[in-house]
Amino acid sequence: MKFKGLYAFLALTSLLLGCESNSKLEKEISKITVQPSFERFDQQFPRLNDDKLKALKTSYPFLFSTKYDDAFWIKKSNDSLEIRLANEVNKTFNQTEVWKTDVLNLFKHIKYYYPNFKSPRVISLVSGVDYRNKTIVTDSIVLLALDNYLGADHEFYQNIYAYISSSMQKEFVVSDLASSYAKKYASQPSTKTFLEEMIYRGKLLAFKDKMIPFTADSLKIKYSEEQLNWAVQNESQVWRYFIDKQLLFSSDTSLLPRFINPAPFSKFYLDLDNTSPGRIGEFIGWQIVKSFLEKNNEVTFQNFLAMNAEEIYNKSGYKPKR
């Protein structure tokens, strides 16, 4: 019993020291200066005339394909659906929203870990609810299609599956933006084994842990609290299934829609399927890389993102906690 008490004391001490260290880091990051511009293209585009279009094309030439003439853009800007979308975005997003503060905090964290990072132009627009391209990131420009964040039950999303529309809320803007940056910095898997796919998705989530620590885990992985609780409670059972079925080094592409790609639930072909969240392989990959980072703190985060999956797995010492 004395040994158990000692272990508990050491664990608590480690936790408190970790919290103190994180607090100091966050204070340091908060002092970093970033100066992105926030530009509301979505408010400028509707109801164009010739003069307004000319000015807009001068400021945003990359948003106007040369395949279309001016008459096309003027007609599009006066389309009733385009105007309705812009109005709905304007209702949901105003100039002083918390989401802008979150985006600034994201940029400060990226600047801390990547000192050469330059503050971009952040341009909001309407995309016709193109939910597959909510955020687009380049070295100097960020495009945010805000019509994809009007609320899970919005009338414009009635024909979209619920497991997709559930994250079409403004609380997910910074999470999606962090995902886009993560894909810029994390190395893609060299081969396509199930383990590599899991760990790649885990890297993207670990990037979010570093860059948006102020965001709830459920928002990072796009789970409801209930789904996240299920994943935590069933982590050991899921891992045992993957091991027993010898899935880790399989290159069977059918594993992606079953456990990695967006879906209403994961497909074990067991009774637990309907209670499980989709993308459970992504959650497991997240836990593997967390274990690696905890046990290998001499590895820089940048080098970790470039490491291959098998090395991360072998050095993670991963064991489900439950």
Short mmCIF file of C-alpha atoms in Angstrom, two decimals:
data_model
loop_
_atom_site.label_atom_id
_atom_site.label_comp_id
_atom_site.label_asym_id
_atom_site.label_seq_id
_atom_site.Cartn_x
_atom_site.Cartn_y
_atom_site.Cartn_z
CA MET A 1 0.00 0.00 0.00
CA LYS A 2 2.92 2.34 0.77
CA PHE A 3 4.34 1.71 -2.71
CA LYS A 4 0.95 2.46 -4.29
CA GLY A 5 0.81 5.70 -2.35
CA LEU A 6 4.30 6.63 -3.51
CA TYR A 7 3.44 5.91 -7.15
CA ALA A 8 0.29 8.01 -6.85
CA PHE A 9 2.29 10.87 -5.33
CA LEU A 10 4.90 10.72 -8.10
CA ALA A 11 2.22 10.62 -10.77
CA LEU A 12 0.48 13.64 -9.25
CA THR A 13 3.79 15.53 -8.97
CA SER A 14 4.58 14.78 -12.62
CA LEU A 15 1.13 15.97 -13.66
CA LEU A 16 1.47 19.24 -11.72
CA LEU A 17 4.95 19.90 -13.15
CA GLY A 18 3.62 19.22 -16.64
CA CYS A 19 0.74 21.65 -16.14
CA GLU A 20 3.12 24.33 -14.85
CA SER A 21 5.42 23.81 -17.84
CA ASN A 22 2.49 24.04 -20.28
CA SER A 23 1.29 27.22 -18.58
CA LYS A 24 4.71 28.86 -19.01
CA LEU A 25 4.82 27.79 -22.67
CA GLU A 26 1.38 29.21 -23.37
CA LYS A 27 2.33 32.52 -21.74
CA GLU A 28 5.41 32.67 -23.95
CA ILE A 29 3.39 31.90 -27.08
CA SER A 30 0.76 34.50 -26.18
CA LYS A 31 3.42 37.23 -26.48
CA ILE A 32 4.20 36.35 -30.11
CA THR A 33 3.04 38.94 -32.62
CA VAL A 34 1.18 37.85 -35.74
CA GLN A 35 -0.64 40.24 -38.04
CA PRO A 36 -2.90 38.46 -40.50
CA SER A 37 -5.49 40.45 -42.39
CA PHE A 38 -9.11 39.30 -42.17
CA GLU A 39 -10.89 40.10 -45.42
CA ARG A 40 -14.60 39.53 -45.94
CA PHE A 41 -14.82 38.72 -49.64
CA ASP A 42 -18.17 37.08 -48.87
CA GLN A 43 -19.59 40.52 -48.02
CA GLN A 44 -18.13 42.24 -51.07
CA PHE A 45 -19.10 39.77 -53.79
CA PRO A 46 -22.93 39.90 -53.79
CA ARG A 47 -24.73 42.31 -56.15
CA LEU A 48 -21.76 43.34 -58.26
CA ASN A 49 -21.85 45.87 -61.10
CA ASP A 50 -19.09 46.57 -63.62
CA ASP A 51 -17.17 49.01 -61.42
CA LYS A 52 -17.36 46.87 -58.27
CA LEU A 53 -16.28 43.79 -60.21
CA LYS A 54 -13.27 45.58 -61.65
CA ALA A 55 -12.14 46.67 -58.18
CA LEU A 56 -12.70 43.21 -56.71
CA LYS A 57 -10.76 41.50 -59.50
CA THR A 58 -7.85 43.85 -58.82
CA SER A 59 -7.80 42.92 -55.11
CA TYR A 60 -8.55 39.20 -55.54
CA PRO A 61 -7.38 38.10 -59.03
CA PHE A 62 -6.87 34.51 -57.80
CA LEU A 63 -10.60 34.17 -57.04
CA PHE A 64 -11.72 34.92 -60.59
CA SER A 65 -10.99 32.23 -63.16
CA THR A 66 -10.13 33.65 -66.57
CA LYS A 67 -12.31 30.93 -68.11
CA TYR A 68 -15.33 33.13 -67.35
CA ASP A 69 -16.11 36.62 -68.59
CA ASP A 70 -17.33 39.56 -66.52
CA ALA A 71 -20.95 38.90 -67.41
CA PHE A 72 -20.71 35.47 -65.77
CA TRP A 73 -19.40 36.92 -62.49
CA ILE A 74 -21.96 39.70 -62.36
CA LYS A 75 -24.77 37.21 -62.97
CA LYS A 76 -23.40 34.86 -60.32
CA SER A 77 -23.08 37.65 -57.75
CA ASN A 78 -26.73 38.60 -58.29
CA ASP A 79 -28.02 35.05 -58.12
CA SER A 80 -30.67 34.68 -55.41
CA LEU A 81 -29.01 31.61 -53.85
CA GLU A 82 -25.63 33.35 -53.75
CA ILE A 83 -27.21 36.30 -51.95
CA ARG A 84 -29.07 34.04 -49.51
CA LEU A 85 -25.85 32.18 -48.65
CA ALA A 86 -24.00 35.46 -48.10
CA ASN A 87 -26.81 36.75 -45.87
CA GLU A 88 -26.77 33.58 -43.76
CA VAL A 89 -22.99 33.82 -43.37
CA ASN A 90 -23.36 37.44 -42.31
CA LYS A 91 -25.88 36.44 -39.64
CA THR A 92 -23.63 33.71 -38.27
CA PHE A 93 -20.28 35.53 -38.44
CA ASN A 94 -19.73 39.11 -37.39
CA GLN A 95 -16.59 41.20 -37.15
CA THR A 96 -15.86 40.51 -33.48
CA GLU A 97 -16.41 36.78 -33.28
CA VAL A 98 -14.37 34.51 -31.01
CA TRP A 99 -13.33 32.46 -34.05
CA LYS A 100 -10.98 35.24 -35.13
CA THR A 101 -9.24 35.13 -31.75
CA ASP A 102 -8.88 31.37 -32.14
CA VAL A 103 -7.36 31.79 -35.60
CA LEU A 104 -4.89 34.34 -34.22
CA ASN A 105 -3.94 31.91 -31.45
CA LEU A 106 -3.43 29.17 -34.02
CA PHE A 107 -1.06 31.42 -35.99
CA LYS A 108 0.88 32.31 -32.83
CA HIS A 109 1.42 28.62 -32.08
CA ILE A 110 2.51 27.89 -35.66
CA LYS A 111 4.91 30.84 -35.48
CA TYR A 112 6.40 29.47 -32.25
CA TYR A 113 7.12 26.04 -33.74
CA TYR A 114 7.91 27.33 -37.24
CA PRO A 115 9.63 30.74 -36.88
CA ASN A 116 9.63 31.34 -40.65
CA PHE A 117 5.83 31.30 -40.72
CA LYS A 118 4.41 34.46 -42.29
CA SER A 119 1.03 35.85 -41.29
CA PRO A 120 -1.35 35.22 -44.21
CA ARG A 121 -4.30 37.01 -45.70
CA VAL A 122 -7.38 35.30 -44.27
CA ILE A 123 -10.15 35.63 -46.85
CA SER A 124 -13.68 34.47 -46.09
CA LEU A 125 -15.97 33.57 -48.95
CA VAL A 126 -19.05 31.61 -50.00
CA SER A 127 -18.41 28.34 -51.82
CA GLY A 128 -21.89 27.02 -52.57
CA VAL A 129 -21.57 24.69 -49.54
CA ASP A 130 -18.52 22.86 -50.89
CA TYR A 131 -17.97 21.02 -47.60
CA ARG A 132 -15.05 19.01 -49.01
CA ASN A 133 -13.03 22.24 -49.32
CA LYS A 134 -13.91 24.26 -46.24
CA THR A 135 -10.42 25.65 -45.79
CA ILE A 136 -7.62 26.11 -48.30
CA VAL A 137 -4.13 27.12 -47.19
CA THR A 138 -1.12 28.44 -49.11
CA ASP A 139 2.04 30.14 -47.87
CA SER A 140 0.41 33.57 -48.03
CA ILE A 141 -3.35 33.05 -48.27
CA VAL A 142 -6.05 31.26 -46.27
CA LEU A 143 -9.48 30.76 -47.80
CA LEU A 144 -12.35 30.07 -45.39
CA ALA A 145 -15.65 29.01 -46.95
CA LEU A 146 -17.87 30.23 -44.13
CA ASP A 147 -21.09 28.93 -45.69
CA ASN A 148 -19.94 25.51 -44.43
CA TYR A 149 -20.29 26.60 -40.79
CA LEU A 150 -23.88 27.79 -40.44
CA GLY A 151 -24.95 25.13 -37.92
CA ALA A 152 -25.49 21.38 -38.12
CA ASP A 153 -29.25 21.67 -38.66
CA HIS A 154 -29.21 24.56 -41.11
CA GLU A 155 -31.73 24.32 -43.94
CA PHE A 156 -28.94 24.43 -46.54
CA TYR A 157 -27.55 21.16 -45.14
CA GLN A 158 -30.71 19.05 -45.28
CA ASN A 159 -29.35 16.79 -48.03
CA ILE A 160 -25.98 16.26 -46.31
CA TYR A 161 -25.41 13.18 -44.12
CA ALA A 162 -25.65 13.97 -40.41
CA TYR A 163 -22.17 12.59 -39.68
CA ILE A 164 -20.82 15.28 -42.02
CA SER A 165 -23.11 18.19 -41.12
CA SER A 166 -22.49 17.62 -37.40
CA SER A 167 -19.17 19.47 -37.79
CA MET A 168 -20.57 22.24 -40.00
CA GLN A 169 -20.66 24.68 -37.10
CA LYS A 170 -18.58 27.77 -36.46
CA GLU A 171 -16.88 26.07 -33.49
CA PHE A 172 -15.03 23.90 -36.03
CA VAL A 173 -13.47 26.70 -38.09
CA VAL A 174 -10.14 26.72 -36.25
CA SER A 175 -10.04 22.91 -36.08
CA ASP A 176 -10.47 22.63 -39.86
CA LEU A 177 -7.91 25.35 -40.45
CA ALA A 178 -5.42 23.57 -38.17
CA SER A 179 -6.06 20.37 -40.16
CA SER A 180 -5.13 22.14 -43.39
CA TYR A 181 -1.88 23.39 -41.89
CA ALA A 182 -1.16 19.96 -40.41
CA LYS A 183 -1.30 18.45 -43.88
CA LYS A 184 1.33 20.97 -45.01
CA TYR A 185 3.75 20.05 -42.25
CA ALA A 186 3.22 16.30 -41.69
CA SER A 187 4.81 13.84 -44.09
CA GLN A 188 2.44 11.67 -46.10
CA PRO A 189 2.68 7.88 -45.64
CA SER A 190 5.21 6.31 -48.02
CA THR A 191 3.22 3.10 -48.32
CA LYS A 192 -0.40 2.46 -47.52
CA THR A 193 -0.56 0.02 -44.64
CA PHE A 194 -3.30 0.39 -42.09
CA LEU A 195 -0.75 1.34 -39.43
CA GLU A 196 0.66 4.12 -41.60
CA GLU A 197 -2.78 5.51 -42.29
CA MET A 198 -3.64 5.45 -38.58
CA ILE A 199 -0.41 7.15 -37.55
CA TYR A 200 -0.65 9.76 -40.30
CA ARG A 201 -4.11 10.71 -38.99
CA GLY A 202 -2.64 10.61 -35.49
CA LYS A 203 0.06 13.07 -36.56
CA LEU A 204 -2.58 15.49 -37.83
CA LEU A 205 -4.33 15.34 -34.46
CA ALA A 206 -1.03 15.69 -32.58
CA PHE A 207 -0.42 18.83 -34.64
CA LYS A 208 -3.74 20.14 -33.36
CA ASP A 209 -2.72 19.28 -29.80
CA LYS A 210 0.29 21.57 -30.23
CA MET A 211 -1.29 24.34 -32.29
CA ILE A 212 -4.78 24.63 -30.81
CA PRO A 213 -4.41 23.37 -27.20
CA PHE A 214 -7.22 25.75 -26.25
CA THR A 215 -9.65 23.60 -28.26
CA ALA A 216 -11.54 20.61 -26.83
CA ASP A 217 -10.42 17.15 -27.97
CA SER A 218 -13.91 16.48 -29.30
CA LEU A 219 -13.58 19.45 -31.67
CA LYS A 220 -10.13 18.36 -32.78
CA ILE A 221 -11.31 14.89 -33.84
CA LYS A 222 -14.86 16.00 -34.73
CA TYR A 223 -16.58 13.66 -32.30
CA SER A 224 -19.46 14.42 -30.01
CA GLU A 225 -18.65 14.06 -26.32
CA GLU A 226 -20.58 10.78 -26.37
CA GLN A 227 -18.54 9.46 -29.30
CA LEU A 228 -15.26 10.51 -27.68
CA ASN A 229 -16.27 8.79 -24.44
CA TRP A 230 -17.07 5.61 -26.41
CA ALA A 231 -13.65 5.69 -28.04
CA VAL A 232 -11.89 6.14 -24.70
CA GLN A 233 -13.90 3.43 -22.95
CA ASN A 234 -13.47 0.91 -25.78
CA GLU A 235 -9.87 1.69 -26.75
CA SER A 236 -8.52 -1.62 -25.44
CA GLN A 237 -11.23 -3.66 -27.15
CA VAL A 238 -10.67 -1.88 -30.47
CA TRP A 239 -6.90 -2.35 -30.27
CA ARG A 240 -7.30 -6.04 -29.46
CA TYR A 241 -9.54 -6.42 -32.53
CA PHE A 242 -6.91 -4.79 -34.77
CA ILE A 243 -4.19 -7.08 -33.35
CA ASP A 244 -6.26 -10.28 -33.44
CA LYS A 245 -7.27 -9.63 -37.05
CA GLN A 246 -3.64 -8.79 -37.98
CA LEU A 247 -4.66 -5.49 -39.52
CA LEU A 248 -1.70 -3.26 -38.64
CA PHE A 249 0.52 -4.11 -41.61
CA SER A 250 -2.30 -4.92 -44.00
CA SER A 251 -2.57 -2.89 -47.21
CA ASP A 252 -6.22 -3.87 -47.71
CA THR A 253 -7.86 -0.68 -48.97
CA SER A 254 -11.25 -1.74 -47.58
CA LEU A 255 -9.92 -0.88 -44.10
CA LEU A 256 -10.01 2.83 -44.91
CA PRO A 257 -13.79 3.19 -45.28
CA ARG A 258 -14.25 0.83 -42.34
CA PHE A 259 -12.00 2.61 -39.82
CA ILE A 260 -10.35 5.75 -41.24
CA ASN A 261 -12.60 7.68 -43.62
CA PRO A 262 -15.60 9.74 -42.47
CA ALA A 263 -18.55 7.44 -41.75
CA PRO A 264 -21.52 7.27 -39.38
CA PHE A 265 -19.88 4.39 -37.50
CA SER A 266 -16.89 2.05 -37.68
CA LYS A 267 -17.35 -1.39 -39.22
CA PHE A 268 -16.12 -4.29 -37.11
CA TYR A 269 -19.06 -6.40 -38.33
CA LEU A 270 -19.98 -6.91 -34.68
CA ASP A 271 -22.88 -5.88 -32.47
CA LEU A 272 -20.95 -2.84 -31.27
CA ASP A 273 -20.86 -1.26 -34.75
CA ASN A 274 -23.94 0.93 -34.37
CA THR A 275 -22.74 2.37 -31.07
CA SER A 276 -19.23 3.14 -32.34
CA PRO A 277 -18.14 6.43 -33.92
CA GLY A 278 -16.66 6.46 -37.41
CA ARG A 279 -12.91 6.88 -37.95
CA ILE A 280 -11.97 4.85 -34.87
CA GLY A 281 -8.61 4.08 -36.52
CA GLU A 282 -7.89 7.81 -36.45
CA PHE A 283 -8.50 7.85 -32.70
CA ILE A 284 -6.17 4.87 -32.17
CA GLY A 285 -3.49 6.53 -34.29
CA TRP A 286 -3.81 9.59 -32.09
CA GLN A 287 -3.22 7.50 -28.96
CA ILE A 288 -0.16 5.81 -30.50
CA VAL A 289 1.51 9.12 -31.35
CA LYS A 290 0.62 10.58 -27.96
CA SER A 291 2.38 7.63 -26.36
CA PHE A 292 5.40 8.16 -28.62
CA LEU A 293 5.66 11.86 -27.78
CA GLU A 294 5.39 11.18 -24.05
CA LYS A 295 8.18 8.59 -24.15
CA ASN A 296 10.49 10.32 -26.63
CA ASN A 297 10.59 13.95 -25.56
CA GLU A 298 14.11 14.36 -26.97
CA VAL A 299 12.62 14.21 -30.49
CA THR A 300 11.60 17.64 -31.77
CA PHE A 301 8.03 17.98 -32.88
CA GLN A 302 9.13 18.90 -36.40
CA ASN A 303 11.27 15.74 -36.67
CA PHE A 304 8.42 13.65 -35.28
CA LEU A 305 6.15 14.83 -38.10
CA ALA A 306 8.72 13.59 -40.63
CA MET A 307 9.24 10.15 -39.05
CA ASN A 308 7.90 6.97 -40.60
CA ALA A 309 4.99 5.19 -38.98
CA GLU A 310 6.74 1.95 -38.09
CA GLU A 311 9.47 3.74 -36.15
CA ILE A 312 6.89 5.79 -34.26
CA TYR A 313 4.92 2.66 -33.44
CA ASN A 314 7.98 0.67 -32.33
CA LYS A 315 9.16 3.47 -30.05
CA SER A 316 5.73 4.39 -28.71
CA GLY A 317 5.36 1.56 -26.22
CA TYR A 318 1.67 1.99 -26.87
CA LYS A 319 -0.69 0.09 -24.60
CA PRO A 320 -4.34 1.04 -24.24
CA LYS A 321 -5.07 2.57 -20.86
CA ARG A 322 -8.38 0.77 -20.45
#
